[in-house]
Coordinates of N, CA and C in Angstrom, one line a residue:
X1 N 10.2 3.2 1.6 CA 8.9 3.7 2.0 C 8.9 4.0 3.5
X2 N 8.0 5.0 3.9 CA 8.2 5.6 5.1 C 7.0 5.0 6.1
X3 N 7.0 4.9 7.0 CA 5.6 4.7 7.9 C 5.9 5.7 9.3
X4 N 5.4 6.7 10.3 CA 5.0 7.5 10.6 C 4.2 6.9 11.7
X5 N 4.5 7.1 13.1 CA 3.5 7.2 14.2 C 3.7 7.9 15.3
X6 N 2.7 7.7 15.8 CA 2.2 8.9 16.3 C 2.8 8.6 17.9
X7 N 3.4 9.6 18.8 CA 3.2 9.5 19.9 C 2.5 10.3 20.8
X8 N 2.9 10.3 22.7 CA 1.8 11.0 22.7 C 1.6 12.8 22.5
X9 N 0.2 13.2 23.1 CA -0.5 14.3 22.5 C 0.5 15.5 22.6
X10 N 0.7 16.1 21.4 CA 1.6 17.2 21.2 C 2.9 16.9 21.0
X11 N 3.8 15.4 21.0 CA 4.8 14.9 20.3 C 4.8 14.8 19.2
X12 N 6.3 14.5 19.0 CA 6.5 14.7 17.4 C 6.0 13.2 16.6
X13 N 6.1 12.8 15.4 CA 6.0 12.0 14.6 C 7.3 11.6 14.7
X14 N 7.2 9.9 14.8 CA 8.5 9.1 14.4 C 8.0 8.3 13.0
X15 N 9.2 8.0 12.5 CA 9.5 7.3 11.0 C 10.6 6.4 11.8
X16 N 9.3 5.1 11.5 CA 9.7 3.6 12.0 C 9.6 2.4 10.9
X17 N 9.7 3.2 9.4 CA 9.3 2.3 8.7 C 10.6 0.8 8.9
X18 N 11.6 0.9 8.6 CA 12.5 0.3 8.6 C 12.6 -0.5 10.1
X19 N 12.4 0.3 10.9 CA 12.7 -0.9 12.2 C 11.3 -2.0 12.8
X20 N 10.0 -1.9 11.8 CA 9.1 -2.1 11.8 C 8.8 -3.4 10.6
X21 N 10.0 -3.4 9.7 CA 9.7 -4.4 8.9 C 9.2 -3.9 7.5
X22 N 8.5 -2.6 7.3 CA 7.8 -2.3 6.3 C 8.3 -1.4 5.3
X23 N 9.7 -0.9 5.3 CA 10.0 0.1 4.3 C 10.9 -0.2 2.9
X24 N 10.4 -1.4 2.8 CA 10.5 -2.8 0.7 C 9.1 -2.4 0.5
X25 N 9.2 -1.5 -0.1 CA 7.4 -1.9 -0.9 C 7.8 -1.6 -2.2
X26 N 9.1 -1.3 -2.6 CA 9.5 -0.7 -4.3 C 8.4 0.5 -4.8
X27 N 8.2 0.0 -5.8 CA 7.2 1.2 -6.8 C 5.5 1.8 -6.0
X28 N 5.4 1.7 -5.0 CA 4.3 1.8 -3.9 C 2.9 2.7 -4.6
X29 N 1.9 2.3 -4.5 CA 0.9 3.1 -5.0 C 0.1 2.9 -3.7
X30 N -1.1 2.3 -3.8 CA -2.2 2.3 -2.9 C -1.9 1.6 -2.0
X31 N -2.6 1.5 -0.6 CA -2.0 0.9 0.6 C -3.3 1.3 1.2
X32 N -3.6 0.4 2.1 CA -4.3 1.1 3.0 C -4.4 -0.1 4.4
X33 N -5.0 0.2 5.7 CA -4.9 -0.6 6.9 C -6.2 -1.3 6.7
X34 N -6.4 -2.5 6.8 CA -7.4 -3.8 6.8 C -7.1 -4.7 7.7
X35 N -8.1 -5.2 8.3 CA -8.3 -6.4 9.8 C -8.3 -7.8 8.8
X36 N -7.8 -8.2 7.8 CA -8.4 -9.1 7.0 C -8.5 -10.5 7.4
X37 N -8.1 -10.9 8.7 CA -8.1 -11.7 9.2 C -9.0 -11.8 10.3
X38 N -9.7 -10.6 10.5 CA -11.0 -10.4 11.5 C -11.0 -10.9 13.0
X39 N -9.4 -10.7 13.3 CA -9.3 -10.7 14.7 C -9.0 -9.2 15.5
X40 N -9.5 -8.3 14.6 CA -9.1 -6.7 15.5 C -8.0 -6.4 15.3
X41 N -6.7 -6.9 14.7 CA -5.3 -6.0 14.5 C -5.5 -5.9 12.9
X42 N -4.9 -4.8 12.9 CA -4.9 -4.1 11.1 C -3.7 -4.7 10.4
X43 N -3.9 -4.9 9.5 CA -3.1 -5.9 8.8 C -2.7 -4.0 7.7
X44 N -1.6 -4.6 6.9 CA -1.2 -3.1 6.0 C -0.8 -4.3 4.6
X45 N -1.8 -3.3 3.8 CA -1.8 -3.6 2.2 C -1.1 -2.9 1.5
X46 N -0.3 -3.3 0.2 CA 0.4 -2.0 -0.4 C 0.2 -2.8 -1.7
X47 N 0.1 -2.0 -3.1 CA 0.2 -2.4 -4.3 C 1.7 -2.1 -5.1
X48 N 1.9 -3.0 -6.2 CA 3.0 -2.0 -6.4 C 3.6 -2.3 -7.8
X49 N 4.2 -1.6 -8.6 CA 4.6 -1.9 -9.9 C 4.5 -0.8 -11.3
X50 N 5.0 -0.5 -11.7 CA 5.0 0.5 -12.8 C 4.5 0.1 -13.9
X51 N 5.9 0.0 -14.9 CA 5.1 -0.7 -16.3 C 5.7 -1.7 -16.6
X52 N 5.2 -2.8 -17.1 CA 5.9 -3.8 -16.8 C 5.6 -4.2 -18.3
X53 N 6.7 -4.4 -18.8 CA 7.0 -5.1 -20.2 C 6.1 -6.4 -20.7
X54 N 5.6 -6.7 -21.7 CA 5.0 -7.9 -22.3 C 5.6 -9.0 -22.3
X55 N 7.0 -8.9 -22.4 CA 8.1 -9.8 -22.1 C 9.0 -9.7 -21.3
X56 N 8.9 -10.8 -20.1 CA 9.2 -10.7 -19.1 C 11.0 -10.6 -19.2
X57 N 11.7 -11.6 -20.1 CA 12.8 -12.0 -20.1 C 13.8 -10.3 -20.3
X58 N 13.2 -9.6 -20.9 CA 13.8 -8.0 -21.2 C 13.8 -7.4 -19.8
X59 N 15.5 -6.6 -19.8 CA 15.3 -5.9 -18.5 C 14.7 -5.1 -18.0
X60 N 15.1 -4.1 -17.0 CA 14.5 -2.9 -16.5 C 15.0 -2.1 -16.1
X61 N 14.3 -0.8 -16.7 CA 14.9 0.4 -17.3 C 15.6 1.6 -16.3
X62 N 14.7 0.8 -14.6 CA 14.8 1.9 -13.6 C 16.5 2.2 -13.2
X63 N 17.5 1.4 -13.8 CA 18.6 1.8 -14.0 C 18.9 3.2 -14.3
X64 N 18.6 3.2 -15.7 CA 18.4 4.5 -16.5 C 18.2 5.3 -16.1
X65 N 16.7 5.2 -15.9 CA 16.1 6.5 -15.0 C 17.2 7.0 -14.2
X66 N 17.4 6.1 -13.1 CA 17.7 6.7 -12.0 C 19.2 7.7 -12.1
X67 N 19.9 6.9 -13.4 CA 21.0 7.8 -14.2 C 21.0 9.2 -14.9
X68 N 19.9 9.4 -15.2 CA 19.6 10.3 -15.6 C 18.9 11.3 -14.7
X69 N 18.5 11.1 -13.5 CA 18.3 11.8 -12.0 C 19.3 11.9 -11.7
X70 N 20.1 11.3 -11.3 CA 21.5 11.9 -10.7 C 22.1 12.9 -11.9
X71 N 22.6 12.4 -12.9 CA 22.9 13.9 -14.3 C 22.2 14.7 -13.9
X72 N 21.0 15.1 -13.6 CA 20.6 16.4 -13.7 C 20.8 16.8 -12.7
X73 N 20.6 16.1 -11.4 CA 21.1 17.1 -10.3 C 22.9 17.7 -10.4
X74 N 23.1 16.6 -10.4 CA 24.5 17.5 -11.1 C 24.4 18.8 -12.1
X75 N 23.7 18.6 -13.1 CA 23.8 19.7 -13.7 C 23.1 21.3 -12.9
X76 N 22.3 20.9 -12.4 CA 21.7 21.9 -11.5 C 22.8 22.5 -10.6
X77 N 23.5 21.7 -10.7 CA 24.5 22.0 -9.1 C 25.4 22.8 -10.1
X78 N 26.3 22.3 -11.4 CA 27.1 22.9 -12.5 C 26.8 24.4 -13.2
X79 N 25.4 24.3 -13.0 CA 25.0 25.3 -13.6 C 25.2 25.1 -15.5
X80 N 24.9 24.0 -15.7 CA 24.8 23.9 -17.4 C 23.9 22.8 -17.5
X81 N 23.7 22.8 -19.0 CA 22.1 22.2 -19.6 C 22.0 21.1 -19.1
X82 N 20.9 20.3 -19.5 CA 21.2 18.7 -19.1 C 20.9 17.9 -20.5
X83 N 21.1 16.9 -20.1 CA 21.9 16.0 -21.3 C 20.9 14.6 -21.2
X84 N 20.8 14.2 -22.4 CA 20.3 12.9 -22.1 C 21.4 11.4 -22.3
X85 N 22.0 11.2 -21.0 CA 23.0 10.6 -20.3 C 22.6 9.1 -21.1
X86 N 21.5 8.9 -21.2 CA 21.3 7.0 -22.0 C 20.7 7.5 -24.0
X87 N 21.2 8.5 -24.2 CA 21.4 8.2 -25.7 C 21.8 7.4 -26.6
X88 N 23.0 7.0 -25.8 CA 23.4 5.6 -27.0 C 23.1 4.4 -26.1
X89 N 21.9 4.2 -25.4 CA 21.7 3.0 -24.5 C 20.3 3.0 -24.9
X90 N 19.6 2.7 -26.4 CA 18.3 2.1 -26.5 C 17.6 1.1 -26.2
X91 N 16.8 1.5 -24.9 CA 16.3 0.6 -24.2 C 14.8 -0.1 -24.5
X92 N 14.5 -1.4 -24.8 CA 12.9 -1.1 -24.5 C 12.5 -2.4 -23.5
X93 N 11.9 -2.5 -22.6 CA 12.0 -2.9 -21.4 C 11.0 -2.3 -20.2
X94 N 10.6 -3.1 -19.1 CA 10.2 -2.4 -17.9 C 10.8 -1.5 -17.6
X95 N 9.7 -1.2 -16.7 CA 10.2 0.3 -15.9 C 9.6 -0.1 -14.6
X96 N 10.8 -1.0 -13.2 CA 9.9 -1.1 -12.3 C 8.5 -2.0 -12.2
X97 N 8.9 -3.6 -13.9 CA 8.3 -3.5 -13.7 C 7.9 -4.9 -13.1
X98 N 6.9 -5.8 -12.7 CA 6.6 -7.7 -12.3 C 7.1 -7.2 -10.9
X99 N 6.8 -6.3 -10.0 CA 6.7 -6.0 -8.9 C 5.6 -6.4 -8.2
X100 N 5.7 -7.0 -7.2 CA 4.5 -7.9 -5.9 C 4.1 -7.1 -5.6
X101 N 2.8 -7.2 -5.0 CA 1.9 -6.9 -4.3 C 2.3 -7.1 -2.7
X102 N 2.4 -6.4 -2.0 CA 3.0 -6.7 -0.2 C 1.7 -6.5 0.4
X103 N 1.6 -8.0 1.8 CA 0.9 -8.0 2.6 C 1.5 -7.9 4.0
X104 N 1.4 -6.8 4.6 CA 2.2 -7.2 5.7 C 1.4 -7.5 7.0
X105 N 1.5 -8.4 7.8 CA 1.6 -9.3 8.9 C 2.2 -8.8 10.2
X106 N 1.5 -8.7 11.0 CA 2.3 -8.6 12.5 C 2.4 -9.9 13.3
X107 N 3.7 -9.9 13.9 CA 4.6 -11.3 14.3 C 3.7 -11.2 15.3
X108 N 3.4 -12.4 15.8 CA 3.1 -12.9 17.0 C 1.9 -12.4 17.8
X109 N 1.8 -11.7 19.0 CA 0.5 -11.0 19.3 C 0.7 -9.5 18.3
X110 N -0.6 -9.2 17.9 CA -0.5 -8.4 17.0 C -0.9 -6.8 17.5
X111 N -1.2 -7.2 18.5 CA -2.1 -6.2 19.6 C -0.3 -5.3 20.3
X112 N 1.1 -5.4 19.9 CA 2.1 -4.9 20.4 C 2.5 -4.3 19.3
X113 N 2.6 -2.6 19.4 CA 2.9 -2.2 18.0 C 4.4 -2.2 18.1
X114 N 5.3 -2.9 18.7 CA 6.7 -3.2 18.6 C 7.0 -3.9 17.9
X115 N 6.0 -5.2 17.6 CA 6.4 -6.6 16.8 C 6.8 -5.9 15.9
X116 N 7.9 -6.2 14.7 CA 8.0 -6.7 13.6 C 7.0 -7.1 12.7
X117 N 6.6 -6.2 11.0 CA 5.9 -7.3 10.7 C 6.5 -7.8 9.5
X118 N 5.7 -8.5 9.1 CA 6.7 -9.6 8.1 C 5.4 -9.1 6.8
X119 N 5.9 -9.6 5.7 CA 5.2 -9.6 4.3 C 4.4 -11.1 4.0
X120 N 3.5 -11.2 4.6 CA 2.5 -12.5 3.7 C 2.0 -12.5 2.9
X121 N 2.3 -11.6 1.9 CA 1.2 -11.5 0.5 C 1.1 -12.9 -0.4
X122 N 2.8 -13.8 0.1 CA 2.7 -14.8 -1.0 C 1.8 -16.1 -0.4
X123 N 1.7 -16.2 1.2 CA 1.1 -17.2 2.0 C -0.5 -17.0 1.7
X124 N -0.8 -15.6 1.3 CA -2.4 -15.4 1.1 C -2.7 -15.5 -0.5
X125 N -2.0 -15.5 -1.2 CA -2.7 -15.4 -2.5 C -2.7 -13.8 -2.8
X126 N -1.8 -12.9 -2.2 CA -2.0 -11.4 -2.2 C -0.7 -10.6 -2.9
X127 N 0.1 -11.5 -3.2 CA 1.5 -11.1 -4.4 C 1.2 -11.3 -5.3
X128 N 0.5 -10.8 -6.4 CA 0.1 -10.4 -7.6 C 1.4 -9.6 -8.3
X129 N 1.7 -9.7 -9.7 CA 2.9 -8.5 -9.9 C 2.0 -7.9 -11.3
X130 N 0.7 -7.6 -11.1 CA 0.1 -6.4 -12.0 C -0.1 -5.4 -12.6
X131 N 1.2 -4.7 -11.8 CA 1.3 -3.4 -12.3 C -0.3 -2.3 -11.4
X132 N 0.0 -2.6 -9.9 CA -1.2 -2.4 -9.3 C -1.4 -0.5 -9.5
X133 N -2.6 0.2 -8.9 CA -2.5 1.2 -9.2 C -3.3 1.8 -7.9
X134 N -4.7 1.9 -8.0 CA -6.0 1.7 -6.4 C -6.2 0.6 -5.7
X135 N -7.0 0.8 -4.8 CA -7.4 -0.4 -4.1 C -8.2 -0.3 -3.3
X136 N -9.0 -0.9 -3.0 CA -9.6 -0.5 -2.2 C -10.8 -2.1 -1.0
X137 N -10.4 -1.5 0.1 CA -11.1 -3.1 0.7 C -12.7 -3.1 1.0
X138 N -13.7 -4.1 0.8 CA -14.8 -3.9 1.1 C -15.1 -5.3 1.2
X139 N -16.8 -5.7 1.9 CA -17.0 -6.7 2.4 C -18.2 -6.9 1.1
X140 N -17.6 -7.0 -0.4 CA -18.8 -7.6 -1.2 C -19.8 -8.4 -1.5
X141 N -19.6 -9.6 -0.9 CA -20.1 -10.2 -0.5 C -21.0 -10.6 0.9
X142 N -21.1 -9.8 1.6 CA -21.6 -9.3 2.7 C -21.5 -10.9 3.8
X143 N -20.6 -11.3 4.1 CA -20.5 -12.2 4.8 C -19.3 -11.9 6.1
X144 N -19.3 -10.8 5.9 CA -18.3 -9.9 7.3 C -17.2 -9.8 7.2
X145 N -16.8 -10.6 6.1 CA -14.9 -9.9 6.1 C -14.8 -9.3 5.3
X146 N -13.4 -8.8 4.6 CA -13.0 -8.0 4.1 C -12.4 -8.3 3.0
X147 N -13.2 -8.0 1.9 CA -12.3 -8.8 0.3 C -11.7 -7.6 0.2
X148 N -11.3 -7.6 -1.3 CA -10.2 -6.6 -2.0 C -10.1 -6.3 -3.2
X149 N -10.7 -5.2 -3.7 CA -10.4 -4.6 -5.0 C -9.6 -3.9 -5.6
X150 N -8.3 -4.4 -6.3 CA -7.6 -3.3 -7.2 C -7.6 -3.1 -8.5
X151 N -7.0 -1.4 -8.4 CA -7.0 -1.5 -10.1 C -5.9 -1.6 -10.6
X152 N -5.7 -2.3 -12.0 CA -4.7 -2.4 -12.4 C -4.4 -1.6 -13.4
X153 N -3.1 -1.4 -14.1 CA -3.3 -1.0 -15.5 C -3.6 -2.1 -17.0
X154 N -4.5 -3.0 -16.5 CA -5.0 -3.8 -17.4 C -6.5 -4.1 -17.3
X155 N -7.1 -3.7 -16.0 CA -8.1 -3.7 -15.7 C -8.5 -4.0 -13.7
X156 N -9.4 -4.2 -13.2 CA -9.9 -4.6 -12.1 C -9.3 -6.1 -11.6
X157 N -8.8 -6.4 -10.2 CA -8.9 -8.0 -10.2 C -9.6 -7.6 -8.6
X158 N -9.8 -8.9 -8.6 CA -10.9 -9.4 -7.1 C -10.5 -10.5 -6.4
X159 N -10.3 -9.9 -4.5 CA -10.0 -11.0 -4.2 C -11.1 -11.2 -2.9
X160 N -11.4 -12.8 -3.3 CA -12.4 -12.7 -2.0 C -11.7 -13.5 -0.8
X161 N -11.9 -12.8 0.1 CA -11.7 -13.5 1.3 C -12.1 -14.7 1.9
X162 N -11.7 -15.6 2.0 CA -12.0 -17.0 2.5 C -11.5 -17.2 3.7
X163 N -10.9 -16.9 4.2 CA -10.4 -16.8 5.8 C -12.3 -17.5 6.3
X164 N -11.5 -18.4 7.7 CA -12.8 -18.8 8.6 C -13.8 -17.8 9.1
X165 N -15.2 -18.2 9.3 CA -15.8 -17.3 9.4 C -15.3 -16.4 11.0
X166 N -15.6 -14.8 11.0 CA -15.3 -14.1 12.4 C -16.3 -13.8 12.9
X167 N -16.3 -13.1 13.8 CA -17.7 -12.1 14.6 C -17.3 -11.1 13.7
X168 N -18.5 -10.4 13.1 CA -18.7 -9.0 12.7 C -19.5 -7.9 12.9
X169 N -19.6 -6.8 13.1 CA -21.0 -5.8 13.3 C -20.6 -4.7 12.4
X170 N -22.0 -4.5 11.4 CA -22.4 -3.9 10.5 C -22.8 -2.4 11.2
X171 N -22.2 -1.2 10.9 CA -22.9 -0.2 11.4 C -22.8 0.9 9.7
X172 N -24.3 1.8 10.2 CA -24.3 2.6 9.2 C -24.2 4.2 10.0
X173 N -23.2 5.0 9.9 CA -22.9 5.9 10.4 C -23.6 6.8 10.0
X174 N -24.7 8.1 10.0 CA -25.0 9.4 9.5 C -25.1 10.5 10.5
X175 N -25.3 11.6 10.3 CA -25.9 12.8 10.6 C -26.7 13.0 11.5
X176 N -27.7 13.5 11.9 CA -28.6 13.7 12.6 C -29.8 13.6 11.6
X177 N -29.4 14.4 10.1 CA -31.1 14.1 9.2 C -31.0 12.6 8.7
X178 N -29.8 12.0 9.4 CA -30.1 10.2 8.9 C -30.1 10.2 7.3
X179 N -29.3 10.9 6.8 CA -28.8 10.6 5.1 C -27.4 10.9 5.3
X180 N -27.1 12.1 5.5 CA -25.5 12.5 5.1 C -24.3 11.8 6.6
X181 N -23.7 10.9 5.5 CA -21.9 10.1 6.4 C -21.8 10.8 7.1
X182 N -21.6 10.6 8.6 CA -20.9 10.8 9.4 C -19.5 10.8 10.0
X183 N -19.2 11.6 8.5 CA -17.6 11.6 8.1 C -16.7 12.1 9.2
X184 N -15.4 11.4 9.4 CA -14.7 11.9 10.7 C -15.4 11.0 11.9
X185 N -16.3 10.4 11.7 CA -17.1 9.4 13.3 C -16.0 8.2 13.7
X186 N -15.4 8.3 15.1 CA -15.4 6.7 15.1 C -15.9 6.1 16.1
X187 N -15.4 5.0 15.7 CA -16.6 3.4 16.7 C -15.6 2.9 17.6
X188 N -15.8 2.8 18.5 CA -14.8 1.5 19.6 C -16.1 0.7 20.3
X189 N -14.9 -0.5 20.3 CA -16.0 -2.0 20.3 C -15.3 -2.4 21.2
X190 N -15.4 -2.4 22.2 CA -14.8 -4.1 23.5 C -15.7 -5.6 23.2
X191 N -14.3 -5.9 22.9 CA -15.2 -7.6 22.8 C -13.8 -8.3 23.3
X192 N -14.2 -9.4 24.2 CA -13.3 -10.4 24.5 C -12.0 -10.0 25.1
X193 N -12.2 -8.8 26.0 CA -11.1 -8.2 26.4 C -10.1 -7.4 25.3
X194 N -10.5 -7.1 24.3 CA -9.8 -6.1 23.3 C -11.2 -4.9 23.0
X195 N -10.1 -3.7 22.7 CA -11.1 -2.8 22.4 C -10.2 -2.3 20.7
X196 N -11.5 -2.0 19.8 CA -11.1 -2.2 18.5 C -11.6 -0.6 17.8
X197 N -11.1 0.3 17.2 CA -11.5 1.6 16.8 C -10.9 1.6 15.3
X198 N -12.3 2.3 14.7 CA -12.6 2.6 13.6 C -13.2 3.7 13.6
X199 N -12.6 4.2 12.4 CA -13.2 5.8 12.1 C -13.9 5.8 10.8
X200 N -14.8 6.8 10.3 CA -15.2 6.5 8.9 C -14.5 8.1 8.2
X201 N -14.2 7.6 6.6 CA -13.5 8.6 6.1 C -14.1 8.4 4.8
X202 N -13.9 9.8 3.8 CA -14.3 9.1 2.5 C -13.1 8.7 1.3
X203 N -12.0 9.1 1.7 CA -10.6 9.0 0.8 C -9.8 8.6 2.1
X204 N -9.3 7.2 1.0 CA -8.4 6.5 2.0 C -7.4 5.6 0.6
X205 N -6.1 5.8 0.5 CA -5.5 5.3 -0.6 C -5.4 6.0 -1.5
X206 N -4.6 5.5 -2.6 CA -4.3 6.4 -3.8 C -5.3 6.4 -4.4
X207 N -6.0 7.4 -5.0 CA -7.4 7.3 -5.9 C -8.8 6.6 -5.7
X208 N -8.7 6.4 -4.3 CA -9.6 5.4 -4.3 C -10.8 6.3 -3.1
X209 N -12.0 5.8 -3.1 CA -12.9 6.1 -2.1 C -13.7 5.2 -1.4
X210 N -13.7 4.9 -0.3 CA -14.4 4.4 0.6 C -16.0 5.0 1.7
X211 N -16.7 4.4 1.4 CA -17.7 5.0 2.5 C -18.8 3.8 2.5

C-alpha cells in the first residue's frame, strides 16, 4: 500500500508508505483519516479482506491467482493464448481471505509527521477479519467522538467509541443561502497551543459518503 505526501508548494509528491510504518494493509478497501482519540492527531483507518471462506481451516487461493497473473503476462510478452495455469489444482478456499482490520497509531508525540506509526487495531477492539468493504466515521451518538461504521460483505458492524471523554466543537458549515455544504470549507482551531484543520468533503473512502 502506498501513502503520498505532500511537500512544499509546487514540489513533487513523496511515497513514504513503507518508511512510515503503513504499507501491510493486504487486501485494502476503505481507509480514511480519524482523530479517534480526540487529541487533534489523525489517526489512519483501513479495512481489509476479500472473500473469506466459511471454513476457516481451508487455504487461500491468492496463491493461484497470483499464478495465473504472472502466466499471462508472460504470455502477452510470448505473444500466444493464455492458459489456465491451475486446471489440475481444484481449489475451493479463500481468496485473501480472515484479513484484519488496521488501526494505525503514531508513536509518541503524534504532532511529528516523522514518527513511525504502528498498527493498534488489536489494542482498540479495531481488528475485525470481516471481509470489510466501506466505512465510514461519524459521531452517532453525539457525545463528541468519533465511532465507526463498516460495511461488510455480510452486513453493517458498529463501533462505538468509548475512549475518555475530549473537548469537542460541533460546526455546521453552509453557503451563504444557509442550506447548501460548504463543500471544499476548512476550519482551523487553536486550542492549547495546537492548531487543528479540517476540511469538509462529501466522498471520502471507498463508496462511502460523508457530510
Amino acid at each position: 500500500n502506498t501513502l503520498y505526501t505532500e511537500g512544499a508548494p509546487g514540489e513533487r509528491w513523496t511515497e513514504r508508505a513503507r518508511l512510515l510504518g503503513v504499507n501491510e494493509c493486504e487486501w485494502a478497501w476503505g481507509c480514511h483519516w480519524l482523530d479517534g482519540a480526540g487529541d487533534g492527531a489523525l489517526d489512519l483507518w483501513v479495512t481489509n479482506g476479500f472473500a473469506s471462506h466459511s471454513d476457516p481451516t481451508r487455504g487461500d487461493w491468492q496463491s493461484l491467482y497470483w499464478r495465473q497473473v504472472l502466466d499471462d503476462g508472460l504470455a502477452l510478452m510470448e505473444g500466444r493464448k493464455t492458459r489456465d495455469v491451475n486446471a489440475d489444482k481444484p481449489f475451493l478456499g479463500s481468496f485473501n481471505g480472515y484479513e484484519r482490520d488496521r488501526y494505525f497509531v503514531r508513536a509518541l508525540d503524534g504532532n511529528d509527521p516523522e514518527r513511525v506509526w504502528y498498527d493498534a487495531g488489536y489494542a482498540v477492539g479495531l481488528d475485525a477479519d470481516h471481509d470489510g468493504r466501506a466505512s465510514a466515521p461519524l459521531d452517532a451518538d453525539g457525545d463528541g467522538d468519533l465511532d465507526l461504521i463498516v460495511q461488510t460483505v455480510i452486513g453493517f458492524a458498529y463501533y462505538e467509541n468509548t475512549s475518555p471523554p475530549a473537548d469537542a466543537l460541533r460546526l455546521r458549515l453552509v453557503e451563504a443561502d444557509g442550506r447548501t455544504p460548504a463543500l471544499g470549507a476548512t476550519v482551523m482551531v487553536d486550542a492549547r497551543g495546537q492548531r487543528v484543520a479540517r476540511h469538509l468533503a462529501l466522498v471520502e473512502g471507498f463508496q462511502s459518503q460523508l457530510l
